[in-house]
Amino acid sequence: MKIKHWGTFAFIAIYHLLLLVLIPFVLPELTWTAFTLFLVTYIIGGMSITVGYHRLYAHRAYSANPFFEWSILLGSTLAFEMSALGWSHDHRNHHNHVDTERDPYSIKKGFWYAHVLWLFDADRSFDKTLVADLLKNPRVVFQDKYYLQLTLGINLAILLLGWYLTGNLFASFYFGFLLRMAMIHHCTWFINSLCHTYGSKTYARELSAVDNAILAMLTFGEGYHNYHHAFAADYRNGIRWYHFDPSKWTIWLASKLGMTNKLRTINTLTVQKSLVQKDRKLLIEHLEEEGCETAAEFREKVEHLSDLFDEKATALSAKMRELKQAATEHHGQLKKEIQALRTMLKEIWADWVALTHAATKQFQLHLHAH
Ligand SMILES: [Zn+2]
Ligand SMILES: [Zn+2]
């Protein structure tokens, strides 16, 4: 790989060097105030990226009022990750072309490439059509235009504030700037490197993205990256209530305070439908190779159950739509039919999971449903 962007390279190399060289001198200066300064600026900068750049701007997974947007657009200058416009542009390319030559941080080019090296090599051409919606947002355009001034101004103000609070300019520089920036950088970069390497692929086996609960702790909840790539329109990355996803909690909490709205979620049925289709394809491909009698029997069951699931799921969606439009006197009957379909789908799903488990045992296959 040839370095194309020497400025970016020098900036990252020099600050990492400083970070290491200064350790013996800065350790005696570590106080609770200095640590708090680091933690608060780290959380503000990091969450502005995950809650804001990623889920609001790159994926439009929810809407936010101008106050919330400004908090993100200004808070994100603590992260040193370019403007929201440029970031979203690259990230949409990542999703549209994941694992191919056009993926700007493709894991196929190696772990370190996806982690950081891509920054020195990336093609910086800008396709306006990819972010046409964001170009209509005056706040995003303003942040992009004045990104350098905003970043310098806000970081200088924080350096001075940190100096005032800790009474120590060196501690403020190290903990409130250097260490904070490095931590945010690596946490974001982990999503492109580790979250495409170590973990499980529950929702899309065909992608390099993985789900990893430990990584979720390091990335403000972005560790459920396989689900995210499979269903990027969902404002959540960790969909279960116990999944550690502080970005999801923040967006949800802000909606209760009236600052965010139109939170988009993918319902369980859509997720299950997609898993059934993917497993059906994998199973049939494999069973064709097997060619034995058991395989033929399995194939019949696979086709029957997946067709049945699809049929009932489609019927349920149609009934739900009907319910929205129907006059109130028909609601009782429609609700009964919907309930019956739901119960049926639950049973078919359980049969499907049992079938995929049996197939996993018999043919050593890796499937989605569980
Ligand atoms: Zn994404
Ligand atoms: Zn990814």
Coordinates of C-alpha atoms and ligand atoms in Angstrom, one line a residue:
M1 CA 0.0 0.0 0.0
K2 CA 1.3 3.5 -0.9
I3 CA 0.5 6.4 1.4
K4 CA -1.6 8.9 -0.5
H5 CA -2.5 11.2 2.3
W6 CA 0.6 12.3 4.1
G7 CA -1.1 14.9 6.2
T8 CA -3.4 12.4 7.8
F9 CA -0.6 9.9 8.2
A10 CA 1.6 12.5 9.9
F11 CA -1.2 13.6 12.2
I12 CA -2.0 10.1 13.4
A13 CA 1.6 9.0 13.7
I14 CA 2.8 12.0 15.6
Y15 CA -0.1 12.0 18.1
H16 CA 0.4 8.3 18.8
L17 CA 4.1 8.9 19.3
L18 CA 3.4 11.7 21.7
L19 CA 0.8 9.6 23.6
L20 CA 3.5 7.0 24.3
V21 CA 6.5 9.2 24.9
L22 CA 4.6 11.4 27.5
I23 CA 3.4 8.5 29.6
P24 CA 6.2 8.6 32.3
F25 CA 5.8 12.4 32.6
V26 CA 2.0 12.5 32.7
L27 CA 1.3 9.6 35.1
P28 CA 2.1 11.7 38.3
E29 CA -0.4 14.3 37.0
L30 CA -3.3 11.8 36.9
T31 CA -6.0 13.0 39.3
W32 CA -9.8 12.2 39.5
T33 CA -10.6 15.5 37.9
A34 CA -8.2 14.7 35.0
F35 CA -9.7 11.3 34.6
T36 CA -13.3 12.7 34.6
L37 CA -12.2 15.2 32.0
F38 CA -11.0 12.3 29.8
L39 CA -14.2 10.2 30.4
V40 CA -16.7 13.0 29.8
T41 CA -15.0 14.2 26.6
Y42 CA -14.5 10.6 25.4
I43 CA -18.2 9.8 25.9
I44 CA -19.4 13.0 24.2
G45 CA -17.1 12.6 21.2
G46 CA -17.7 8.8 20.9
M47 CA -21.5 8.9 21.2
S48 CA -21.8 11.8 18.8
I49 CA -20.3 9.5 16.2
T50 CA -22.4 6.4 17.0
V51 CA -25.7 8.1 17.9
G52 CA -25.3 10.9 15.4
Y53 CA -22.9 10.4 12.4
H54 CA -23.7 6.7 12.2
R55 CA -27.4 6.1 13.1
L56 CA -28.9 9.5 12.4
Y57 CA -27.0 10.8 9.4
A58 CA -25.5 7.8 7.6
H59 CA -28.5 5.5 8.1
R60 CA -31.4 7.9 8.8
A61 CA -32.6 5.4 11.4
Y62 CA -34.5 8.2 13.2
S63 CA -35.1 11.9 13.0
A64 CA -34.0 14.6 15.5
N65 CA -34.8 18.2 16.3
P66 CA -32.2 21.0 15.6
F67 CA -31.0 21.1 19.2
F68 CA -30.2 17.4 19.2
E69 CA -28.5 17.7 15.8
W70 CA -26.4 20.7 16.9
S71 CA -25.3 18.8 20.0
I72 CA -24.1 16.0 17.7
L73 CA -22.5 18.2 15.1
L74 CA -20.6 20.2 17.7
G75 CA -19.9 17.2 20.0
S76 CA -18.4 15.2 17.2
T77 CA -15.6 17.7 16.8
L78 CA -14.1 16.0 19.8
A79 CA -13.7 12.8 17.8
F80 CA -11.6 14.2 14.9
E81 CA -13.4 12.0 12.3
M82 CA -14.1 14.5 9.5
S83 CA -17.5 16.2 8.9
A84 CA -20.8 14.3 9.2
L85 CA -21.2 14.7 5.5
G86 CA -17.8 13.1 4.6
W87 CA -18.2 10.4 7.2
S88 CA -21.7 9.4 6.1
H89 CA -20.6 9.4 2.4
D90 CA -17.8 6.8 3.2
H91 CA -20.0 4.8 5.5
R92 CA -22.8 4.5 2.9
N93 CA -20.2 3.2 0.5
H94 CA -19.1 0.7 3.1
H95 CA -22.6 -0.7 3.4
N96 CA -23.4 -0.6 -0.3
H97 CA -20.2 -2.3 -1.3
V98 CA -19.2 -4.2 1.8
D99 CA -16.4 -6.8 1.3
T100 CA -15.7 -5.6 -2.3
E101 CA -13.1 -3.4 -3.9
R102 CA -15.4 -0.4 -3.6
D103 CA -15.7 -0.8 0.2
P104 CA -13.5 2.1 1.6
Y105 CA -12.5 0.1 4.7
S106 CA -12.8 -3.4 3.3
I107 CA -11.7 -6.2 5.7
K108 CA -10.7 -8.2 2.6
K109 CA -7.6 -5.9 2.4
G110 CA -6.5 -7.0 5.9
F111 CA -7.2 -6.2 9.5
W112 CA -4.9 -3.2 9.8
Y113 CA -6.1 -1.8 6.5
A114 CA -9.7 -1.9 7.8
H115 CA -8.6 -0.5 11.2
V116 CA -6.6 2.5 10.2
L117 CA -4.4 2.2 7.0
W118 CA -7.4 2.9 4.7
L119 CA -7.3 6.5 6.0
F120 CA -3.9 7.0 4.3
D121 CA -5.0 5.3 1.1
A122 CA -8.7 6.1 0.6
D123 CA -10.1 7.4 -2.7
R124 CA -11.3 10.9 -1.7
S125 CA -13.7 11.4 -4.7
F126 CA -17.0 12.6 -3.5
D127 CA -20.3 11.4 -5.0
K128 CA -22.9 14.0 -4.3
T129 CA -25.8 11.7 -5.2
L130 CA -24.9 9.4 -2.3
V131 CA -25.6 12.0 0.3
A132 CA -28.2 14.2 -1.6
D133 CA -30.5 14.1 1.5
L134 CA -27.8 15.4 3.8
L135 CA -26.9 18.2 1.4
K136 CA -30.4 19.5 1.9
N137 CA -29.8 19.8 5.7
P138 CA -28.4 23.3 6.4
R139 CA -26.9 22.2 9.7
V140 CA -24.9 19.4 8.2
V141 CA -23.7 21.6 5.3
F142 CA -22.6 24.3 7.8
Q143 CA -20.7 21.8 9.9
D144 CA -19.0 20.5 6.8
K145 CA -18.0 24.0 5.6
Y146 CA -16.6 25.2 8.9
Y147 CA -15.4 21.9 10.2
L148 CA -11.8 23.0 10.7
Q149 CA -12.7 26.2 12.5
L150 CA -15.3 24.5 14.7
T151 CA -12.9 21.7 15.6
L152 CA -10.0 24.0 16.5
G153 CA -12.3 26.4 18.4
I154 CA -14.1 23.8 20.5
N155 CA -11.0 21.7 21.3
L156 CA -9.1 24.9 22.3
A157 CA -12.0 25.8 24.6
I158 CA -12.0 22.4 26.1
L159 CA -8.2 22.5 26.6
L160 CA -8.6 25.8 28.5
L161 CA -11.6 24.6 30.5
G162 CA -9.6 21.5 31.4
W163 CA -6.7 23.7 32.5
Y164 CA -9.0 25.7 34.7
L165 CA -10.7 22.5 36.2
T166 CA -7.5 20.5 36.8
G167 CA -5.2 23.5 37.4
N168 CA -2.7 21.7 35.1
L169 CA -2.3 22.5 31.4
F170 CA -0.2 19.4 30.7
A171 CA -2.8 17.1 32.3
S172 CA -5.6 18.8 30.4
F173 CA -3.7 18.4 27.1
Y174 CA -2.9 14.8 27.7
F175 CA -6.1 13.4 29.2
G176 CA -8.7 15.8 27.8
F177 CA -7.2 15.9 24.3
L178 CA -4.6 13.3 23.3
L179 CA -5.9 10.3 25.2
R180 CA -9.5 11.1 24.5
M181 CA -8.9 11.4 20.8
A182 CA -6.9 8.2 20.6
M183 CA -9.6 6.2 22.5
I184 CA -12.4 7.5 20.3
H185 CA -10.4 6.8 17.2
H186 CA -9.6 3.2 18.1
C187 CA -13.1 2.5 19.3
T188 CA -14.5 3.7 16.0
W189 CA -11.8 1.8 14.0
F190 CA -12.6 -1.4 16.0
I191 CA -16.0 -1.4 14.3
N192 CA -14.3 -1.7 10.9
S193 CA -11.6 -4.1 12.0
L194 CA -12.7 -6.3 15.0
C195 CA -16.4 -6.2 14.2
H196 CA -15.6 -7.6 10.8
T197 CA -13.4 -10.4 12.3
Y198 CA -14.2 -12.0 15.6
G199 CA -17.8 -13.0 16.5
S200 CA -21.0 -14.7 15.4
K201 CA -23.0 -14.3 12.2
T202 CA -26.5 -14.8 13.2
Y203 CA -28.3 -12.7 10.6
A204 CA -26.1 -12.7 7.5
R205 CA -23.6 -15.5 7.1
E206 CA -22.6 -14.1 3.7
L207 CA -21.1 -10.9 5.2
S208 CA -17.8 -10.4 7.1
A209 CA -19.6 -8.3 9.8
V210 CA -20.0 -10.1 13.2
D211 CA -22.0 -9.7 16.4
N212 CA -19.7 -9.5 19.5
A213 CA -21.0 -8.5 22.9
I214 CA -17.6 -7.7 24.3
L215 CA -16.9 -5.3 21.4
A216 CA -20.3 -3.7 22.0
M217 CA -18.8 -2.5 25.4
L218 CA -15.9 -0.8 23.6
T219 CA -18.0 0.8 20.8
F220 CA -21.0 2.3 22.5
G221 CA -23.2 -0.6 21.4
E222 CA -22.0 -1.0 17.8
G223 CA -20.6 -4.5 18.4
Y224 CA -23.8 -6.1 17.1
H225 CA -22.5 -5.5 13.7
N226 CA -23.8 -8.5 11.8
Y227 CA -27.4 -7.5 12.7
H228 CA -26.5 -3.9 11.8
H229 CA -25.3 -4.9 8.3
A230 CA -28.3 -7.1 7.8
F231 CA -30.9 -4.5 9.0
A232 CA -29.1 -1.1 8.8
A233 CA -32.4 0.9 8.9
D234 CA -33.0 -0.2 12.6
Y235 CA -32.0 2.5 15.1
R236 CA -30.8 -0.3 17.4
N237 CA -27.7 -2.4 16.9
G238 CA -28.3 -4.7 19.9
I239 CA -32.0 -5.6 19.6
R240 CA -32.5 -7.6 22.8
W241 CA -33.2 -5.5 25.9
Y242 CA -30.1 -7.0 27.6
H243 CA -27.8 -6.1 24.8
F244 CA -25.3 -3.4 25.8
D245 CA -26.2 -0.6 23.4
P246 CA -25.9 2.9 25.1
S247 CA -26.4 4.5 21.7
K248 CA -29.8 2.9 21.4
W249 CA -30.7 3.9 24.9
T250 CA -29.7 7.5 24.3
I251 CA -31.8 7.8 21.1
W252 CA -34.8 6.2 22.9
L253 CA -34.4 8.4 26.0
A254 CA -34.2 11.5 23.7
S255 CA -37.4 10.4 22.0
K256 CA -39.1 10.5 25.4
L257 CA -37.8 14.0 25.9
G258 CA -39.2 15.0 22.5
M259 CA -35.8 15.5 20.9
T260 CA -35.8 12.6 18.5
N261 CA -38.7 10.9 16.7
K262 CA -39.6 8.4 13.9
L263 CA -37.3 5.7 15.5
R264 CA -37.2 2.9 13.0
T265 CA -37.2 -0.8 14.0
I266 CA -37.3 -4.0 12.1
N267 CA -40.0 -6.3 13.4
T268 CA -39.3 -9.9 14.5
L269 CA -41.4 -11.3 11.7
T270 CA -39.3 -9.5 9.0
V271 CA -36.1 -10.8 10.7
Q272 CA -37.4 -14.3 10.9
K273 CA -38.7 -14.2 7.3
S274 CA -35.2 -13.2 6.1
L275 CA -33.6 -16.0 8.2
V276 CA -35.9 -18.6 6.8
Q277 CA -35.2 -17.6 3.2
K278 CA -31.4 -17.6 3.8
D279 CA -31.4 -20.9 5.5
R280 CA -33.7 -22.5 2.9
K281 CA -31.2 -21.5 0.2
L282 CA -28.2 -22.8 2.2
L283 CA -30.0 -26.1 3.0
I284 CA -31.2 -26.8 -0.5
E285 CA -27.8 -26.1 -2.0
H286 CA -26.2 -28.5 0.5
L287 CA -28.9 -31.2 0.2
E288 CA -28.5 -31.2 -3.6
E289 CA -24.9 -32.2 -3.1
E290 CA -25.8 -34.9 -0.6
G291 CA -28.1 -36.7 -3.0
C292 CA -29.1 -39.5 -0.5
E293 CA -32.6 -40.5 0.5
T294 CA -32.5 -38.7 3.9
A295 CA -31.5 -35.6 2.0
A296 CA -34.4 -35.9 -0.3
E297 CA -36.8 -36.2 2.7
F298 CA -35.2 -33.2 4.4
R299 CA -35.5 -31.2 1.2
E300 CA -39.2 -31.9 1.1
K301 CA -39.7 -30.7 4.7
V302 CA -37.5 -27.6 4.1
E303 CA -39.5 -26.6 1.1
H304 CA -42.9 -27.3 2.8
L305 CA -42.1 -25.4 6.0
S306 CA -40.4 -22.4 4.5
D307 CA -43.2 -22.0 1.9
L308 CA -45.7 -22.3 4.8
F309 CA -43.9 -19.7 6.8
D310 CA -43.7 -17.3 3.9
E311 CA -47.4 -17.8 3.1
K312 CA -48.6 -17.1 6.7
A313 CA -46.2 -14.2 7.2
T314 CA -47.4 -12.5 4.0
A315 CA -51.0 -13.2 5.1
L316 CA -50.3 -11.6 8.5
S317 CA -48.8 -8.5 6.9
A318 CA -51.8 -8.1 4.7
K319 CA -54.2 -8.5 7.7
M320 CA -52.2 -5.9 9.6
R321 CA -52.6 -3.4 6.8
E322 CA -56.3 -4.2 6.5
L323 CA -56.7 -3.5 10.3
K324 CA -55.2 0.0 9.8
Q325 CA -57.7 0.9 7.1
A326 CA -60.8 -1.0 8.3
A327 CA -63.8 0.5 10.1
T328 CA -64.0 0.0 13.8
E329 CA -66.7 -2.6 13.7
H330 CA -64.5 -5.0 11.8
H331 CA -61.6 -4.6 14.2
G332 CA -62.7 -7.4 16.6
Q333 CA -62.8 -10.1 13.8
L334 CA -59.5 -8.9 12.2
K335 CA -57.7 -9.0 15.5
K336 CA -58.9 -12.6 16.1
E337 CA -57.6 -13.6 12.6
I338 CA -54.3 -11.8 13.3
Q339 CA -53.9 -13.6 16.7
A340 CA -54.6 -16.9 15.0
L341 CA -52.0 -16.2 12.3
R342 CA -49.4 -15.2 15.0
T343 CA -50.0 -18.5 16.9
M344 CA -49.6 -20.4 13.7
L345 CA -46.4 -18.6 12.8
K346 CA -45.0 -19.2 16.2
E347 CA -45.5 -23.0 15.8
I348 CA -44.1 -23.0 12.2
W349 CA -41.0 -21.0 13.4
A350 CA -40.5 -23.6 16.3
D351 CA -40.7 -26.4 13.7
W352 CA -38.3 -24.6 11.4
V353 CA -35.8 -24.1 14.2
A354 CA -36.0 -27.8 15.1
L355 CA -35.5 -28.7 11.5
T356 CA -32.4 -26.5 11.1
H357 CA -31.0 -28.0 14.3
A358 CA -31.5 -31.5 13.0
A359 CA -29.9 -30.5 9.7
T360 CA -27.0 -28.9 11.6
K361 CA -26.4 -32.2 13.4
Q362 CA -26.9 -34.5 10.4
F363 CA -25.0 -32.6 7.8
Q364 CA -22.7 -30.3 9.9
L365 CA -24.2 -27.1 8.5
H366 CA -24.0 -23.6 9.9
L367 CA -27.4 -22.0 9.7
H368 CA -29.0 -18.8 10.9
A369 CA -32.2 -19.9 12.8
H370 CA -31.7 -20.6 16.5
Ligands
ZN1 ZN -23.6 1.3 9.5
ZN2 ZN -19.3 -2.7 8.8

